[in-house]
Amino acid sequence: MALDHAILVSLLEKPGSGYELARRFDRSIGYFWTATHQQIYRVLKRMEGDGWVDVREVAQQARPDKKEYSVAAAGRAALASWLHEPIQPDNVRHELAVKIRGAAFDDPAALSREVERHHQAHADRLAHYLAGESRDFTGPEAPPVASDAGRELQHVVLRGGIAYERMTLAWLEDVLATLHRLAER
Amino acid sequence: MALDHAILVSLLEKPGSGYELARRFDRSIGYFWTATHQQIYRVLKRMEGDGWVDVREVAQQARPDKKEYSVAAAGRAALASWLHEPIQPDNVRHELAVKIRGAAFDDPAALSREVERHHQAHADRLAHYLAGESRDFTGPEAPPVASDAGRELQHVVLRGGIAYERMTLAWLEDVLATLHRLAER
DNA sequence: GCTTGCATGTAAGAGGTTACATGATTCG
DNA sequence: CGAATCATGTAACCTCTTACATGCAAGC
């Protein structure tokens, strides 16, 4: 269900086509909710049928035409009612942790390379988040005091992503040290 | 796919019935991979058909009979080959973050109660992890130096859970402070 | 001429959730 | 007498992933 709401939030922040939404789900929104273009087109079609979004055909030069979606009154109401309902904390799904426990029945040392790859991937993601933060929130272009609620809320979510990546990097280093200790025995 | 492997790892750690596995998925294994009993029974049946696990009917007194599953050679091989394949880092799915961004189009202050509920849930989970840690890894019953690879690897995974909960608590406090700041304007 | 970007979709299959269903025993 | 625990399942449905499919324009 949350994909519907994530799309509504993204369209309220800025109307756009399915293709544009798919790109946002590789960036900002995608930091905490992922979706492929196939999912997005399907949900947009359903929400259009339910009157949650409006569509406008936009002709473009030197590019295919696109359908620009924006949130209709019914969609705004649906989002508001979801916002007022409590949700359960998400369960974590960490495949790498399954592998780490599985390594006890295989070669723990062989996992080091895999863990290092994940470390690198998270370091890249952290760098990307930090670049986004200084571009959008603390850079010279950004107002010294945040002007609106939306900006502040986007920033606090991004800070969550940054904290998650830093925590993960530290933990992966702990995992590597543990694997090395086990290999020395 | 990872549910198969999580079940295999759990059965290697200790053979058991579908029901027992379901309870482990509410505890230890469930800290990083969740599954309901319906999923577990389905996967066990499939793995039995594929010769990945062996079953043994166990009669019990004052309780229904159970089927005790253990990992067969083919299952061990399947797990080993998965362990040697690289996996992509998991994407985070954080519904609460969608709500926080959505709050910009609703009443930010109204979210405080929801965020506090999540804070409480994570504090409880952290307390539960810490109790498990001192019981199984640093308590008087636990050996002063970890004896085997399995124990060390289980411990490092649990430390990951602890780090995750601490990070989340700190972030939720940041979120609350942000919401309060917005409410004062 | 090939790749990348823009733009939209269909279809099959895997994986996950929710509801329903049964039946014995133990504890309060 | 009712709730909780142990124990196993079926069925419907929803969601998500992966593969396939098309077509134009720009840049190398």
Coordinates of C-alpha atoms (C1' of nucleotides) in Angstrom, one line a residue:
Chain A
M1 CA 0.0 0.0 0.0
A2 CA 2.8 2.4 0.8
L3 CA 3.8 2.7 -2.8
D4 CA 0.6 4.5 -3.6
H5 CA 1.3 7.0 -0.8
A6 CA 4.9 7.4 -1.7
I7 CA 3.8 8.3 -5.3
L8 CA 1.2 10.7 -4.0
V9 CA 3.8 12.5 -1.8
S10 CA 6.2 12.7 -4.7
L11 CA 3.5 14.1 -7.0
L12 CA 2.5 16.7 -4.4
E13 CA 6.1 17.8 -4.1
K14 CA 6.1 18.1 -7.9
P15 CA 3.8 16.8 -10.6
G16 CA 5.4 14.6 -13.2
S17 CA 5.3 11.6 -15.6
G18 CA 5.7 7.9 -14.7
Y19 CA 9.2 8.1 -16.2
E20 CA 10.1 11.1 -14.0
L21 CA 8.7 9.3 -10.9
A22 CA 10.8 6.3 -11.7
R23 CA 13.9 8.4 -11.7
R24 CA 12.9 10.0 -8.4
F25 CA 12.6 6.5 -7.0
D26 CA 16.3 6.0 -8.0
R27 CA 17.1 9.2 -6.0
S28 CA 15.5 11.2 -3.2
I29 CA 12.3 9.1 -2.6
G30 CA 14.2 5.9 -3.4
Y31 CA 16.5 6.5 -0.3
F32 CA 13.7 4.9 1.7
W33 CA 11.3 3.4 -0.8
T34 CA 12.2 1.7 -4.0
A35 CA 10.0 1.0 -7.1
T36 CA 10.6 0.1 -10.7
H37 CA 8.9 1.8 -13.6
Q38 CA 6.7 -1.2 -14.2
Q39 CA 5.2 -0.9 -10.7
I40 CA 4.8 2.9 -11.0
Y41 CA 2.9 2.7 -14.3
R42 CA 0.6 0.1 -12.9
V43 CA -0.2 2.1 -9.8
L44 CA -0.6 5.3 -11.7
K45 CA -3.2 3.6 -14.0
R46 CA -5.1 2.3 -11.0
M47 CA -5.0 5.7 -9.2
E48 CA -6.2 7.4 -12.4
G49 CA -9.1 4.9 -12.5
D50 CA -9.9 5.7 -8.9
G51 CA -9.8 9.5 -9.5
W52 CA -6.8 10.0 -7.1
V53 CA -4.7 11.6 -9.8
D54 CA -5.3 13.8 -12.9
V55 CA -3.5 13.3 -16.2
R56 CA -2.5 15.9 -18.7
E57 CA -1.0 15.0 -22.1
V58 CA 2.1 17.1 -22.6
A59 CA 3.6 17.4 -26.1
Q60 CA 7.3 17.9 -26.2
Q61 CA 9.8 18.8 -28.9
A62 CA 12.5 16.4 -29.8
R63 CA 11.1 13.9 -27.2
P64 CA 8.2 11.6 -26.9
D65 CA 5.0 13.0 -25.5
K66 CA 4.5 12.4 -21.8
K67 CA 1.6 12.2 -19.4
E68 CA 1.9 14.5 -16.5
Y69 CA 0.2 13.3 -13.4
S70 CA -0.9 15.5 -10.5
V71 CA -2.8 14.7 -7.3
A72 CA -6.6 15.1 -7.4
A73 CA -8.7 16.0 -4.4
A74 CA -9.6 12.3 -3.8
G75 CA -5.9 11.4 -3.8
R76 CA -5.2 14.1 -1.3
A77 CA -8.0 12.9 1.0
A78 CA -6.7 9.3 0.7
L79 CA -3.2 10.4 1.7
A80 CA -4.5 12.4 4.6
S81 CA -6.5 9.5 5.9
W82 CA -3.4 7.2 5.7
L83 CA -1.3 9.8 7.5
H84 CA -3.7 9.7 10.4
E85 CA -3.7 6.0 10.7
P86 CA -1.0 4.4 12.8
I87 CA 1.5 2.0 11.0
Q88 CA 3.7 -0.7 12.5
P89 CA 7.4 -0.2 12.5
D90 CA 8.9 -1.8 9.4
N91 CA 10.7 -5.1 9.8
V92 CA 14.3 -5.1 8.7
R93 CA 15.3 -7.5 5.9
H94 CA 19.0 -7.9 5.8
E95 CA 20.1 -10.7 3.5
L96 CA 23.8 -10.2 4.4
A97 CA 23.0 -11.1 8.0
V98 CA 21.6 -14.4 6.8
K99 CA 24.9 -15.0 5.0
I100 CA 26.9 -14.1 8.0
R101 CA 25.2 -16.6 10.2
G102 CA 25.3 -19.1 7.3
A103 CA 29.1 -18.6 7.1
A104 CA 29.5 -20.7 10.3
F105 CA 28.6 -23.7 8.1
D106 CA 30.9 -22.7 5.3
D107 CA 34.2 -20.7 5.1
P108 CA 33.9 -17.5 7.2
A109 CA 37.0 -16.1 5.5
A110 CA 35.4 -16.4 2.1
L111 CA 32.8 -13.9 3.1
S112 CA 35.3 -11.1 3.6
R113 CA 35.3 -10.1 0.0
E114 CA 31.5 -9.9 -0.1
V115 CA 31.4 -7.8 3.1
E116 CA 34.0 -5.5 1.6
R117 CA 31.9 -5.0 -1.5
H118 CA 28.9 -4.1 0.6
H119 CA 31.1 -1.7 2.6
Q120 CA 32.1 0.0 -0.6
A121 CA 28.5 0.3 -1.8
H122 CA 27.4 1.9 1.4
A123 CA 30.4 4.3 1.4
D124 CA 29.3 5.4 -2.1
R125 CA 25.8 5.8 -1.0
L126 CA 26.9 7.9 2.0
A127 CA 29.0 10.1 -0.2
H128 CA 26.0 10.6 -2.5
Y129 CA 23.7 11.6 0.4
L130 CA 26.3 14.0 1.8
A131 CA 26.7 15.6 -1.6
G132 CA 23.0 16.0 -1.8
E133 CA 22.8 17.5 1.7
S134 CA 25.4 20.1 1.1
R135 CA 23.8 20.9 -2.3
D136 CA 20.3 21.2 -1.1
F137 CA 20.4 22.0 2.6
T138 CA 23.7 23.4 3.9
G139 CA 25.3 24.8 0.7
P140 CA 25.7 28.5 -0.2
E141 CA 22.6 28.2 -2.5
A142 CA 20.5 27.0 0.4
P143 CA 18.8 29.6 2.6
P144 CA 20.6 29.9 6.0
V145 CA 17.4 29.2 7.9
A146 CA 15.1 26.6 6.3
S147 CA 12.1 28.4 4.9
D148 CA 9.3 25.9 4.7
A149 CA 8.1 22.7 6.5
G150 CA 8.6 20.6 3.4
R151 CA 12.3 21.4 3.2
E152 CA 12.9 20.7 6.9
L153 CA 11.1 17.4 6.7
Q154 CA 13.0 16.4 3.6
H155 CA 16.2 17.2 5.4
V156 CA 15.4 15.2 8.5
V157 CA 14.6 12.2 6.3
L158 CA 17.9 12.6 4.5
R159 CA 19.7 12.8 7.9
G160 CA 18.1 9.5 8.7
G161 CA 19.6 8.0 5.5
I162 CA 23.0 9.5 6.4
A163 CA 22.8 8.0 10.0
Y164 CA 21.8 4.6 8.6
E165 CA 24.8 4.5 6.2
R166 CA 27.2 5.6 8.9
M167 CA 25.9 3.0 11.3
T168 CA 26.0 0.3 8.6
L169 CA 29.6 1.2 7.7
A170 CA 30.7 0.9 11.3
W171 CA 28.9 -2.4 11.7
L172 CA 30.5 -3.8 8.5
E173 CA 33.9 -3.0 9.9
D174 CA 32.9 -4.9 13.0
V175 CA 31.9 -7.8 10.8
L176 CA 35.2 -7.7 9.0
A177 CA 37.2 -7.6 12.2
T178 CA 35.2 -10.6 13.5
L179 CA 35.8 -12.6 10.3
H180 CA 39.6 -11.8 10.4
R181 CA 39.8 -12.9 14.0
L182 CA 38.1 -16.2 13.1
A183 CA 40.4 -16.8 10.2
E184 CA 43.5 -16.4 12.4
R185 CA 42.5 -19.4 14.6
Chain B
M1 CA 14.9 -16.6 -2.4
A2 CA 16.5 -15.6 0.9
L3 CA 13.7 -17.2 3.0
D4 CA 14.9 -20.6 1.8
H5 CA 18.4 -19.9 2.9
A6 CA 17.3 -18.3 6.2
I7 CA 15.4 -21.5 7.0
L8 CA 18.4 -23.7 6.0
V9 CA 20.7 -21.7 8.3
S10 CA 18.2 -21.9 11.1
L11 CA 17.8 -25.7 10.7
L12 CA 21.6 -26.1 10.6
E13 CA 21.9 -24.2 13.8
K14 CA 19.2 -26.6 15.2
P15 CA 16.7 -29.0 13.5
G16 CA 13.1 -28.3 14.3
S17 CA 9.4 -28.2 13.2
G18 CA 7.7 -25.6 11.1
Y19 CA 6.1 -24.3 14.2
E20 CA 9.4 -24.0 16.0
L21 CA 10.9 -22.2 13.0
A22 CA 8.0 -19.8 13.0
R23 CA 8.8 -18.9 16.6
R24 CA 12.5 -18.4 15.8
F25 CA 11.4 -16.0 13.1
D26 CA 9.7 -14.0 15.8
R27 CA 13.0 -13.9 17.7
S28 CA 16.7 -14.4 16.8
I29 CA 16.5 -15.0 13.0
G30 CA 13.5 -12.6 12.8
Y31 CA 15.7 -9.7 13.9
F32 CA 16.8 -9.5 10.2
W33 CA 14.4 -11.6 8.3
T34 CA 10.7 -12.1 9.0
A35 CA 8.3 -14.9 7.9
T36 CA 4.9 -16.1 9.0
H37 CA 4.1 -19.8 9.6
Q38 CA 2.2 -20.0 6.3
Q39 CA 5.2 -19.0 4.4
I40 CA 7.4 -21.4 6.3
Y41 CA 5.2 -24.4 5.8
R42 CA 5.0 -23.7 2.1
V43 CA 8.8 -23.5 1.8
L44 CA 9.4 -26.5 3.9
K45 CA 7.1 -28.6 1.7
R46 CA 8.9 -27.4 -1.4
M47 CA 12.3 -28.0 0.0
E48 CA 11.2 -31.5 1.1
G49 CA 10.1 -32.2 -2.5
D50 CA 13.5 -31.0 -3.7
G51 CA 15.3 -33.2 -1.3
W52 CA 16.9 -30.2 0.5
V53 CA 15.6 -31.2 3.9
D54 CA 14.7 -34.5 5.6
V55 CA 11.6 -35.0 7.8
R56 CA 11.1 -37.2 10.8
E57 CA 7.7 -37.6 12.5
V58 CA 8.1 -37.1 16.3
A59 CA 5.4 -38.3 18.6
Q60 CA 5.0 -36.2 21.7
Q61 CA 3.1 -36.7 24.9
A62 CA 0.4 -34.2 25.8
R63 CA 1.1 -32.3 22.6
P64 CA 0.3 -32.8 18.9
D65 CA 2.9 -34.8 16.9
K66 CA 5.4 -32.7 15.0
K67 CA 7.5 -33.1 11.9
E68 CA 11.2 -32.4 12.7
Y69 CA 13.1 -31.1 9.7
S70 CA 16.8 -31.2 9.2
V71 CA 19.1 -30.2 6.4
A72 CA 19.9 -32.8 3.8
A73 CA 23.1 -32.9 1.7
A74 CA 21.4 -31.2 -1.2
G75 CA 20.2 -28.4 1.0
R76 CA 23.7 -27.9 2.4
A77 CA 25.1 -27.7 -1.2
A78 CA 22.4 -25.2 -2.2
L79 CA 23.2 -23.0 0.8
A80 CA 26.9 -23.2 0.1
S81 CA 26.5 -22.2 -3.6
W82 CA 24.3 -19.2 -2.5
L83 CA 26.9 -18.2 0.1
H84 CA 29.5 -18.0 -2.7
E85 CA 27.3 -15.8 -5.0
P86 CA 27.4 -12.1 -4.5
I87 CA 24.2 -10.3 -3.5
Q88 CA 23.2 -6.7 -3.8
P89 CA 22.9 -4.6 -0.7
D90 CA 19.3 -4.5 0.4
N91 CA 17.2 -1.5 -0.2
V92 CA 15.7 0.1 2.8
R93 CA 11.9 0.4 3.1
H94 CA 10.9 2.9 5.6
E95 CA 7.2 3.7 5.6
L96 CA 7.5 6.2 8.4
A97 CA 9.8 8.3 6.2
V98 CA 7.1 8.5 3.5
K99 CA 4.8 9.7 6.2
I100 CA 7.3 12.3 7.4
R101 CA 7.6 13.8 3.9
G102 CA 3.9 13.5 3.5
A103 CA 3.3 15.5 6.7
A104 CA 4.4 18.6 4.8
F105 CA 1.0 18.5 3.1
D106 CA -0.9 17.8 6.2
D107 CA -0.4 18.6 9.9
P108 CA 3.2 18.0 10.9
A109 CA 2.4 18.3 14.6
A110 CA -0.2 15.4 14.3
L111 CA 2.7 13.1 13.4
S112 CA 4.4 13.5 16.8
R113 CA 2.3 10.9 18.5
E114 CA 3.0 8.4 15.8
V115 CA 6.7 9.1 15.9
E116 CA 6.6 8.6 19.7
R117 CA 4.9 5.3 19.3
H118 CA 7.7 4.2 17.0
H119 CA 10.3 5.4 19.4
Q120 CA 8.8 3.3 22.1
A121 CA 8.6 0.2 19.9
H122 CA 12.3 0.6 19.0
A123 CA 13.3 1.2 22.6
D124 CA 11.5 -2.0 23.6
R125 CA 13.3 -3.9 20.8
L126 CA 16.7 -2.5 21.9
A127 CA 16.0 -3.6 25.5
H128 CA 15.1 -7.1 24.2
Y129 CA 18.3 -7.3 22.2
L130 CA 20.5 -6.1 25.1
A131 CA 18.8 -8.7 27.4
G132 CA 19.6 -11.4 24.8
E133 CA 23.2 -10.2 24.5
S134 CA 23.9 -10.3 28.2
R135 CA 22.1 -13.7 28.5
D136 CA 23.9 -15.3 25.6
F137 CA 27.2 -13.5 25.0
T138 CA 28.4 -11.5 28.0
G139 CA 26.6 -12.9 30.9
P140 CA 28.1 -15.1 33.6
E141 CA 26.8 -18.2 31.9
A142 CA 28.5 -17.3 28.7
P143 CA 32.2 -18.4 28.2
P144 CA 34.6 -15.5 28.7
V145 CA 36.1 -16.0 25.3
A146 CA 33.8 -17.1 22.6
S147 CA 34.4 -20.7 21.7
D148 CA 33.2 -21.3 18.2
A149 CA 32.7 -19.4 15.0
G150 CA 28.9 -19.8 15.1
R151 CA 28.6 -18.0 18.4
E152 CA 30.9 -15.2 17.3
L153 CA 28.9 -14.8 14.1
Q154 CA 25.6 -14.8 15.8
H155 CA 27.0 -12.1 18.2
V156 CA 28.2 -9.8 15.5
V157 CA 24.8 -10.0 13.8
L158 CA 23.1 -9.2 17.1
R159 CA 25.5 -6.2 17.5
G160 CA 24.2 -5.0 14.1
G161 CA 20.6 -5.1 15.4
I162 CA 21.7 -3.2 18.5
A163 CA 23.5 -0.6 16.4
Y164 CA 20.4 -0.3 14.2
E165 CA 18.0 0.3 17.1
R166 CA 20.3 2.9 18.7
M167 CA 20.7 4.8 15.4
T168 CA 17.0 4.7 14.9
L169 CA 16.2 6.0 18.4
A170 CA 18.6 8.9 17.9
W171 CA 17.0 9.7 14.5
L172 CA 13.5 9.5 15.8
E173 CA 14.5 12.1 18.5
D174 CA 15.8 14.3 15.7
V175 CA 12.5 13.9 13.9
L176 CA 10.5 14.8 17.0
A177 CA 12.7 17.9 17.6
T178 CA 12.1 18.9 14.0
L179 CA 8.4 18.5 14.3
H180 CA 8.3 20.5 17.5
R181 CA 10.3 23.3 15.9
L182 CA 7.8 23.4 13.0
A183 CA 4.9 23.5 15.3
E184 CA 6.2 26.5 17.2
R185 CA 6.2 28.7 14.1
Chain C
dG1 C1' 26.2 2.8 -36.7
dC2 C1' 25.8 2.2 -31.6
dT3 C1' 24.7 3.7 -27.2
dT4 C1' 22.2 6.5 -24.1
dG5 C1' 18.1 8.9 -22.8
dC6 C1' 13.2 9.7 -23.0
dA7 C1' 8.8 7.5 -22.7
dT8 C1' 5.3 3.9 -22.2
dG9 C1' 3.7 -0.3 -21.5
dT10 C1' 2.5 -6.1 -21.1
dA11 C1' 3.0 -10.7 -19.0
dA12 C1' 4.6 -14.4 -16.3
dG13 C1' 6.1 -15.8 -12.2
dA14 C1' 7.9 -15.5 -7.5
dG15 C1' 7.2 -14.0 -3.0
dG16 C1' 4.4 -12.2 0.9
dT17 C1' 0.1 -11.1 3.6
dT18 C1' -4.5 -12.1 5.4
dA19 C1' -8.2 -14.9 6.3
dC20 C1' -10.0 -19.3 7.3
dA21 C1' -9.8 -23.9 9.4
dT22 C1' -9.0 -27.7 12.8
dG23 C1' -8.1 -29.9 17.3
dA24 C1' -5.9 -31.2 21.7
dT25 C1' -4.1 -29.6 26.2
dT26 C1' -3.0 -26.5 30.0
dC27 C1' -3.6 -22.6 33.0
dG28 C1' -6.2 -19.2 35.3
Chain D
dC1 C1' -15.4 -21.5 30.9
dG2 C1' -12.3 -19.0 28.2
dA3 C1' -7.8 -17.9 26.6
dA4 C1' -3.3 -19.3 25.4
dT5 C1' 0.0 -22.7 23.5
dC6 C1' 1.2 -26.4 20.4
dA7 C1' 0.8 -28.0 15.8
dT8 C1' -0.3 -28.1 10.8
dG9 C1' -2.3 -26.6 6.9
dT10 C1' -5.4 -24.3 2.5
dA11 C1' -6.9 -20.5 -0.4
dA12 C1' -7.3 -16.0 -2.1
dC13 C1' -5.2 -12.1 -2.9
dC14 C1' -1.9 -8.5 -3.3
dT15 C1' 2.7 -7.0 -4.4
dC16 C1' 7.1 -7.1 -6.5
dT17 C1' 10.6 -8.7 -9.7
dT18 C1' 12.2 -10.0 -14.2
dA19 C1' 11.9 -10.4 -18.9
dC20 C1' 10.1 -8.8 -23.1
dA21 C1' 8.5 -5.1 -26.3
dT22 C1' 8.5 -0.6 -29.0
dG23 C1' 10.1 3.7 -31.0
dC24 C1' 12.3 8.3 -31.7
dA25 C1' 16.2 11.6 -31.1
dA26 C1' 20.8 13.1 -29.8
dG27 C1' 25.6 12.5 -29.4
dC28 C1' 29.9 10.0 -30.2

